[in-house]
Short mmCIF file of C-alpha atoms and ligand atoms in Angstrom, two decimals:
data_model
loop_
_atom_site.label_atom_id
_atom_site.label_comp_id
_atom_site.label_asym_id
_atom_site.label_seq_id
_atom_site.Cartn_x
_atom_site.Cartn_y
_atom_site.Cartn_z
CA MET A 1 84.72 31.39 25.42
CA LYS A 2 81.15 32.69 24.37
CA PRO A 3 78.06 30.92 24.08
CA ALA A 4 76.78 29.78 20.53
CA PRO A 5 74.02 32.12 19.23
CA PHE A 6 70.59 31.95 20.65
CA GLY A 7 67.05 33.25 20.48
CA TYR A 8 65.44 34.46 23.25
CA ALA A 9 61.96 34.50 24.71
CA ASP A 10 60.43 35.58 27.80
CA PRO A 11 56.87 34.33 27.94
CA THR A 12 54.13 35.87 31.11
CA THR A 13 52.28 32.83 31.05
CA VAL A 14 52.88 28.96 31.56
CA GLU A 15 50.76 28.41 28.29
CA GLU A 16 52.90 30.58 26.52
CA ALA A 17 56.08 29.39 27.42
CA LEU A 18 54.90 25.83 26.55
CA ASP A 19 53.70 27.10 23.24
CA VAL A 20 57.27 28.69 22.58
CA LEU A 21 58.91 25.40 23.89
CA SER A 22 56.52 23.20 21.51
CA SER A 23 57.29 25.46 18.38
CA GLU A 24 60.97 25.70 19.13
CA GLY A 25 61.33 21.55 19.72
CA GLU A 26 64.44 19.68 20.92
CA GLY A 27 66.60 23.05 20.71
CA ALA A 28 64.70 24.96 23.26
CA LYS A 29 65.60 25.42 26.93
CA VAL A 30 64.19 26.85 29.91
CA LEU A 31 66.15 29.42 31.89
CA ALA A 32 65.66 30.04 35.28
CA GLY A 33 68.46 31.25 37.68
CA GLY A 34 70.99 30.36 34.95
CA GLN A 35 73.67 29.49 37.33
CA SER A 36 74.08 25.79 35.80
CA LEU A 37 72.74 26.48 32.42
CA LEU A 38 74.71 29.56 31.50
CA PRO A 39 77.92 28.02 32.61
CA LEU A 40 77.19 25.14 30.13
CA LEU A 41 76.54 27.79 27.35
CA SER A 42 79.56 29.50 27.89
CA MET A 43 81.74 26.66 27.86
CA ARG A 44 80.01 25.37 24.58
CA LEU A 45 78.85 22.11 26.37
CA ALA A 46 75.23 23.16 25.37
CA ALA A 47 73.96 25.01 22.49
CA PRO A 48 70.15 25.63 22.61
CA THR A 49 68.44 27.46 19.62
CA THR A 50 66.34 29.14 22.02
CA LEU A 51 66.06 30.17 25.80
CA VAL A 52 62.69 30.54 27.20
CA ASP A 53 63.29 32.52 30.39
CA ILE A 54 60.61 31.47 32.87
CA ASN A 55 61.67 34.65 35.20
CA ARG A 56 58.41 36.86 34.57
CA LEU A 57 55.91 33.73 34.78
CA PRO A 58 53.56 34.79 37.72
CA GLY A 59 52.75 32.98 40.91
CA LEU A 60 55.90 30.72 40.73
CA ASP A 61 57.97 32.51 43.44
CA PHE A 62 56.06 31.23 46.56
CA ILE A 63 57.17 28.81 49.60
CA GLU A 64 53.82 27.14 51.17
CA ALA A 65 54.92 25.31 54.22
CA GLY A 66 51.87 23.34 55.63
CA ARG A 67 51.29 20.26 57.52
CA ASP A 68 52.08 17.98 55.12
CA GLY A 69 55.10 19.64 53.78
CA VAL A 70 56.76 22.53 51.92
CA ARG A 71 55.98 23.41 48.37
CA VAL A 72 58.75 25.54 46.30
CA GLY A 73 57.68 27.36 43.45
CA ALA A 74 59.87 27.39 40.39
CA LEU A 75 61.31 30.74 41.19
CA VAL A 76 62.23 30.61 44.64
CA ARG A 77 65.92 31.24 44.97
CA HIS A 78 68.17 29.07 47.09
CA ALA A 79 68.60 32.35 49.52
CA ALA A 80 64.70 32.62 49.61
CA LEU A 81 64.29 28.84 50.87
CA LEU A 82 67.45 28.98 53.49
CA ALA A 83 65.81 32.13 55.27
CA SER A 84 62.50 30.45 55.50
CA VAL A 85 61.77 30.13 59.15
CA GLU A 86 58.31 28.46 58.17
CA ALA A 87 59.80 25.92 55.86
CA ALA A 88 62.75 25.13 58.29
CA GLY A 89 59.99 24.20 60.77
CA VAL A 90 58.07 21.75 58.57
CA GLN A 91 61.12 19.98 56.98
CA PRO A 92 64.53 21.13 58.62
CA LEU A 93 66.49 19.10 56.22
CA LEU A 94 65.98 22.21 53.63
CA THR A 95 67.60 24.78 55.36
CA ARG A 96 70.25 22.34 56.53
CA ALA A 97 70.95 21.18 52.94
CA THR A 98 70.60 24.61 51.02
CA ALA A 99 73.29 26.29 53.42
CA ASN A 100 75.76 23.96 51.62
CA VAL A 101 74.98 24.80 48.32
CA ALA A 102 77.27 27.14 46.43
CA HIS A 103 78.13 30.31 47.90
CA PRO A 104 75.75 33.40 48.41
CA ALA A 105 75.95 34.81 45.17
CA ILE A 106 74.86 31.95 43.49
CA ARG A 107 72.39 31.34 45.94
CA ASN A 108 70.97 34.86 45.52
CA ARG A 109 70.15 33.82 41.90
CA GLY A 110 70.21 29.99 41.44
CA THR A 111 66.46 28.53 42.25
CA THR A 112 65.79 25.15 44.33
CA VAL A 113 63.71 23.75 41.41
CA GLY A 114 66.24 24.59 39.03
CA SER A 115 68.85 22.25 40.86
CA ILE A 116 66.53 19.64 41.01
CA VAL A 117 65.80 19.85 37.40
CA HIS A 118 69.25 20.13 36.44
CA ALA A 119 69.66 16.56 38.11
CA ASP A 120 73.28 16.90 39.12
CA PRO A 121 73.83 13.68 41.79
CA SER A 122 76.22 15.98 43.54
CA GLY A 123 73.63 18.51 43.97
CA GLU A 124 72.54 18.89 47.73
CA MET A 125 68.46 19.54 46.68
CA THR A 126 68.47 16.39 44.75
CA SER A 127 69.26 13.83 47.56
CA VAL A 128 66.81 16.03 49.81
CA LEU A 129 64.10 15.79 47.32
CA ALA A 130 64.63 11.72 47.42
CA LEU A 131 65.44 11.56 51.38
CA THR A 132 62.11 13.50 51.93
CA ASP A 133 60.11 10.94 49.26
CA GLY A 134 59.38 14.30 47.34
CA SER A 135 57.80 14.90 43.67
CA VAL A 136 57.80 17.80 41.01
CA THR A 137 55.00 19.15 39.63
CA VAL A 138 55.23 19.51 35.80
CA ALA A 139 53.10 21.44 33.12
CA THR A 140 52.92 20.13 30.09
CA PRO A 141 50.69 20.93 27.01
CA GLY A 142 48.53 18.18 28.10
CA GLY A 143 47.84 19.49 31.67
CA PRO A 144 50.05 19.63 34.89
CA THR A 145 51.32 16.27 36.04
CA THR A 146 53.27 15.37 39.57
CA ILE A 147 56.10 12.78 39.47
CA GLY A 148 57.92 11.28 42.36
CA TRP A 149 61.45 11.49 42.90
CA ARG A 150 62.09 7.82 41.85
CA GLU A 151 60.61 8.25 38.18
CA PHE A 152 62.10 12.05 37.87
CA PHE A 153 65.58 11.03 38.04
CA VAL A 154 66.91 8.67 35.50
CA GLY A 155 70.51 9.56 35.18
CA PRO A 156 73.24 12.41 35.70
CA LEU A 157 71.84 15.37 34.48
CA GLU A 158 68.83 13.78 33.01
CA THR A 159 65.11 13.39 34.29
CA SER A 160 62.45 11.71 32.76
CA VAL A 161 60.67 14.86 31.43
CA HIS A 162 61.29 15.15 27.79
CA GLY A 163 59.51 17.73 25.34
CA PRO A 164 57.61 20.92 25.98
CA ALA A 165 57.64 20.95 29.90
CA VAL A 166 57.96 23.62 32.71
CA VAL A 167 58.49 22.16 36.10
CA LEU A 168 56.36 24.33 38.42
CA ASP A 169 57.24 23.44 41.71
CA ALA A 170 59.03 20.71 44.13
CA PHE A 171 57.09 19.14 47.16
CA PHE A 172 58.99 18.05 50.10
CA PRO A 173 56.78 16.09 52.66
CA ALA A 174 57.26 17.37 56.11
CA LEU A 175 59.60 15.84 59.08
CA PRO A 176 57.52 12.75 60.71
CA ALA A 177 56.85 13.15 64.43
CA ARG A 178 59.47 11.86 66.60
CA SER A 179 62.15 12.26 64.04
CA GLY A 180 65.36 14.05 63.64
CA THR A 181 67.47 15.15 60.48
CA ALA A 182 71.02 16.10 60.11
CA PHE A 183 73.10 16.83 57.08
CA ALA A 184 76.82 17.11 56.41
CA GLU A 185 79.21 17.20 53.52
CA VAL A 186 82.93 17.17 52.63
CA ALA A 187 83.99 19.59 50.12
CA ARG A 188 87.73 20.85 48.75
CA ARG A 189 86.40 24.43 49.65
CA LYS A 190 83.27 25.48 51.14
CA GLY A 191 80.80 26.38 48.86
CA ASP A 192 82.31 23.90 46.45
CA TYR A 193 80.22 20.86 44.93
CA ALA A 194 80.68 18.16 47.67
CA VAL A 195 83.08 15.14 47.47
CA CYS A 196 80.51 13.12 49.31
CA GLY A 197 77.36 14.28 51.56
CA ALA A 198 74.90 12.42 53.71
CA GLY A 199 71.52 13.68 54.57
CA VAL A 200 69.55 11.38 57.25
CA VAL A 201 66.26 10.79 59.22
CA VAL A 202 66.04 8.82 62.29
CA THR A 203 62.51 8.26 64.27
CA VAL A 204 62.01 7.01 67.43
CA ASP A 205 58.88 5.42 69.18
CA ASP A 206 57.06 6.43 72.33
CA ASP A 207 59.59 4.34 74.45
CA LEU A 208 62.45 6.60 72.57
CA ARG A 209 63.75 3.42 70.36
CA ILE A 210 64.85 3.64 67.22
CA THR A 211 62.31 2.62 64.42
CA ALA A 212 63.81 4.00 61.54
CA ALA A 213 67.01 5.22 60.11
CA ARG A 214 67.35 6.34 56.50
CA ALA A 215 70.23 7.95 54.43
CA ALA A 216 70.60 9.83 50.90
CA TYR A 217 73.75 10.53 49.69
CA LEU A 218 75.09 13.00 47.20
CA SER A 219 78.49 12.34 44.84
CA VAL A 220 78.22 8.87 45.41
CA GLY A 221 75.94 7.47 42.50
CA LEU A 222 74.54 8.66 38.98
CA VAL A 223 71.43 9.56 40.70
CA PRO A 224 70.28 10.34 44.36
CA GLU A 225 70.22 7.43 46.30
CA VAL A 226 68.46 6.32 49.53
CA HIS A 227 69.37 3.72 51.63
CA ASP A 228 67.22 2.21 54.68
CA LEU A 229 69.85 1.56 57.62
CA THR A 230 67.07 0.60 60.27
CA GLU A 231 68.34 -2.96 60.80
CA ALA A 232 71.71 -1.82 62.33
CA VAL A 233 70.08 0.04 64.78
CA ALA A 234 66.35 -0.92 65.40
CA GLY A 235 64.93 -1.22 69.00
CA ARG A 236 67.94 0.55 70.55
CA THR A 237 68.00 3.76 72.15
CA VAL A 238 69.74 6.58 70.58
CA ASP A 239 72.54 6.67 73.49
CA SER A 240 73.09 2.57 72.77
CA ALA A 241 72.92 2.60 69.23
CA ASP A 242 75.81 1.40 67.28
CA TRP A 243 76.06 4.05 64.63
CA ALA A 244 79.42 3.14 63.42
CA ALA A 245 77.54 -0.26 62.59
CA ALA A 246 75.00 1.72 60.49
CA GLY A 247 77.82 3.49 58.68
CA ALA A 248 79.45 0.06 57.86
CA LEU A 249 76.35 -1.21 56.57
CA ALA A 250 75.62 2.22 54.38
CA ARG A 251 79.48 1.59 53.21
CA GLY A 252 78.70 -1.88 51.63
CA LEU A 253 75.49 -0.52 50.14
CA VAL A 254 76.98 2.64 48.00
CA ASP A 255 79.20 1.75 44.76
CA PRO A 256 80.97 5.16 43.94
CA ASP A 257 83.21 5.68 41.11
CA GLY A 258 86.76 7.39 41.78
CA ASP A 259 87.32 10.78 39.80
CA LEU A 260 89.88 13.58 39.93
CA HIS A 261 88.46 14.61 43.05
CA ALA A 262 88.33 11.32 45.15
CA SER A 263 88.98 7.55 44.85
CA ALA A 264 86.15 5.41 45.15
CA ASP A 265 87.75 3.99 48.39
CA TYR A 266 88.04 7.49 49.99
CA ARG A 267 84.12 8.40 48.96
CA ARG A 268 83.06 5.05 50.78
CA LEU A 269 84.97 5.90 53.65
CA LEU A 270 83.40 9.18 53.62
CA VAL A 271 80.00 7.48 53.24
CA ALA A 272 80.83 5.47 56.80
CA THR A 273 81.89 8.38 58.36
CA LEU A 274 79.39 10.80 57.40
CA THR A 275 76.50 8.31 58.02
CA GLU A 276 77.65 7.68 61.65
CA ARG A 277 78.09 11.34 62.48
CA THR A 278 74.69 12.32 61.26
CA LEU A 279 72.94 9.69 62.47
CA ALA A 280 74.02 10.34 65.88
CA ASP A 281 72.96 13.86 65.48
CA ALA A 282 69.73 13.17 64.00
CA GLY A 283 68.83 10.36 66.65
CA ALA A 284 69.64 12.94 69.39
CA GLU A 285 67.21 15.53 67.78
CA ALA A 286 64.41 12.60 67.15
CA VAL A 287 64.64 12.16 71.12
CA ARG A 288 64.22 16.09 71.56
CA ARG A 289 61.47 16.36 69.64
CA ALA A 290 59.51 13.32 70.98
CA LEU A 291 60.15 14.43 74.40
CA GLU A 292 58.82 17.92 73.42
CA ALA A 293 55.75 16.63 71.92
CA SER A 294 55.13 14.50 74.89
C1 LIG B 1 80.54 27.96 40.97
C2 LIG B 1 79.29 27.26 41.03
C3 LIG B 1 79.04 26.37 42.45
C4 LIG B 1 78.03 25.78 42.70
N1 LIG B 1 77.84 24.84 43.57
C5 LIG B 1 76.72 24.40 43.58
C6 LIG B 1 76.66 23.44 44.93
O1 LIG B 1 77.62 23.18 45.69
N2 LIG B 1 75.48 22.55 45.14
C7 LIG B 1 74.48 22.70 44.09
O2 LIG B 1 73.44 21.90 44.20
N3 LIG B 1 74.76 23.32 42.94
C8 LIG B 1 75.67 24.28 42.85
N4 LIG B 1 75.64 24.89 41.92
C9 LIG B 1 74.37 25.10 40.88
C10 LIG B 1 73.52 26.14 41.45
O3 LIG B 1 72.73 25.31 42.55
C11 LIG B 1 72.29 26.30 40.24
O4 LIG B 1 71.65 27.38 40.73
C12 LIG B 1 71.41 25.18 40.44
O5 LIG B 1 71.96 24.13 39.95
C13 LIG B 1 70.27 25.39 39.14
O6 LIG B 1 69.56 26.30 39.31
P1 LIG B 1 68.95 27.55 38.23
O7 LIG B 1 67.70 28.37 38.79
O8 LIG B 1 70.33 28.60 38.44
O9 LIG B 1 68.95 26.72 36.88
P2 LIG B 1 69.35 27.07 35.51
O10 LIG B 1 70.52 27.15 35.54
O11 LIG B 1 68.17 28.19 34.75
O12 LIG B 1 68.60 25.60 34.67
C14 LIG B 1 69.40 24.57 35.05
C15 LIG B 1 68.69 23.55 34.41
O13 LIG B 1 67.59 23.12 34.78
C16 LIG B 1 66.46 23.43 33.88
N5 LIG B 1 65.53 24.22 34.28
C17 LIG B 1 65.41 25.11 35.57
N6 LIG B 1 64.21 25.38 35.90
C18 LIG B 1 63.42 24.60 35.24
C19 LIG B 1 62.02 24.75 35.22
N7 LIG B 1 61.37 25.42 36.25
N8 LIG B 1 61.26 24.02 34.36
C20 LIG B 1 62.05 23.21 33.22
N9 LIG B 1 63.21 23.29 33.45
C21 LIG B 1 63.90 24.00 34.31
C22 LIG B 1 67.10 24.31 32.67
O14 LIG B 1 66.74 24.23 31.25
C23 LIG B 1 68.45 23.76 32.89
O15 LIG B 1 68.41 22.85 32.02
C24 LIG B 1 76.73 25.72 41.57
C25 LIG B 1 76.71 26.66 40.47
C26 LIG B 1 78.03 27.43 40.36
C27 LIG B 1 78.14 28.24 38.84
#
């Protein structure tokens, strides 16, 4: 199938983009990498009247890795984030999760911010934004505004941003001190959307005892989910922690749907297994980082 006819604008300033979006109204859509939007157009699941191509907007192709976290501009492709040593140093989860996003050809064109705005609960970067307690900066005719992930994701493929708006960047806070992360997912083929995935963060104190364990899941809910699993492992050393208990706790906290790819029960099983494995890896990393810093 071919897309329905649409108009096209390629503004060169954010203000111009907002003007076009305002004048075109509900029918206008922002086009970034096109890796999610164009398939929807081709299948006629979306029929915007105008595409507002943001690829010529200046100043949006940047990765800023600072002490507080990593800010990723709206025109940064998945491949660029994957290759960023600086970003990996500040928030290793970014690289680990991005490696699981689609195939290299899609990663060369698709953007990290586009993936977040697309708000697919099966997308890796939505759950990373959630687990890191991240936010997005949105340009609107009334000026820029910052929206935290909890407020931003309101449903599958739906965010709280309505009306003329361009998301300028996404901010992912840094991995805290004495912490480790891990990410794993199960997909039918490498590069496919995950049947289930988990990203985790474990933190230890100066005595190397666990003080926090949190996990975010993909493909288990309508929006990205973060669960605090600390109670299952708090106060234990990484070697003595009952990671399986944390997996069992997570299994009881999620409420996935079944679909063509997996039953709800299978997804719950994957949540338990992936949680157990990733927490053990993240715990080992937390100890390594704590020892290096002492
Ligand atoms: C075969 C295939 C496999 C894939 N597998 C995966 C996968 O495993 N995991 C995964 O996470 N993704 C996957 N994707 C999707 C891919 O990651 C996309 O790149 C990403 O979801 C969207 O980014 P984009 O830049 O292409 O956005 P686009 O397709 O251009 O836009 C997507 C949506 O976001 C809006 N939008 C984009 N950027 C902005 C912005 N700056 N401001 C306001 N609105 C904006 C658009 O209007 C549109 O509604 C896959 C895609 C394909 C085709």
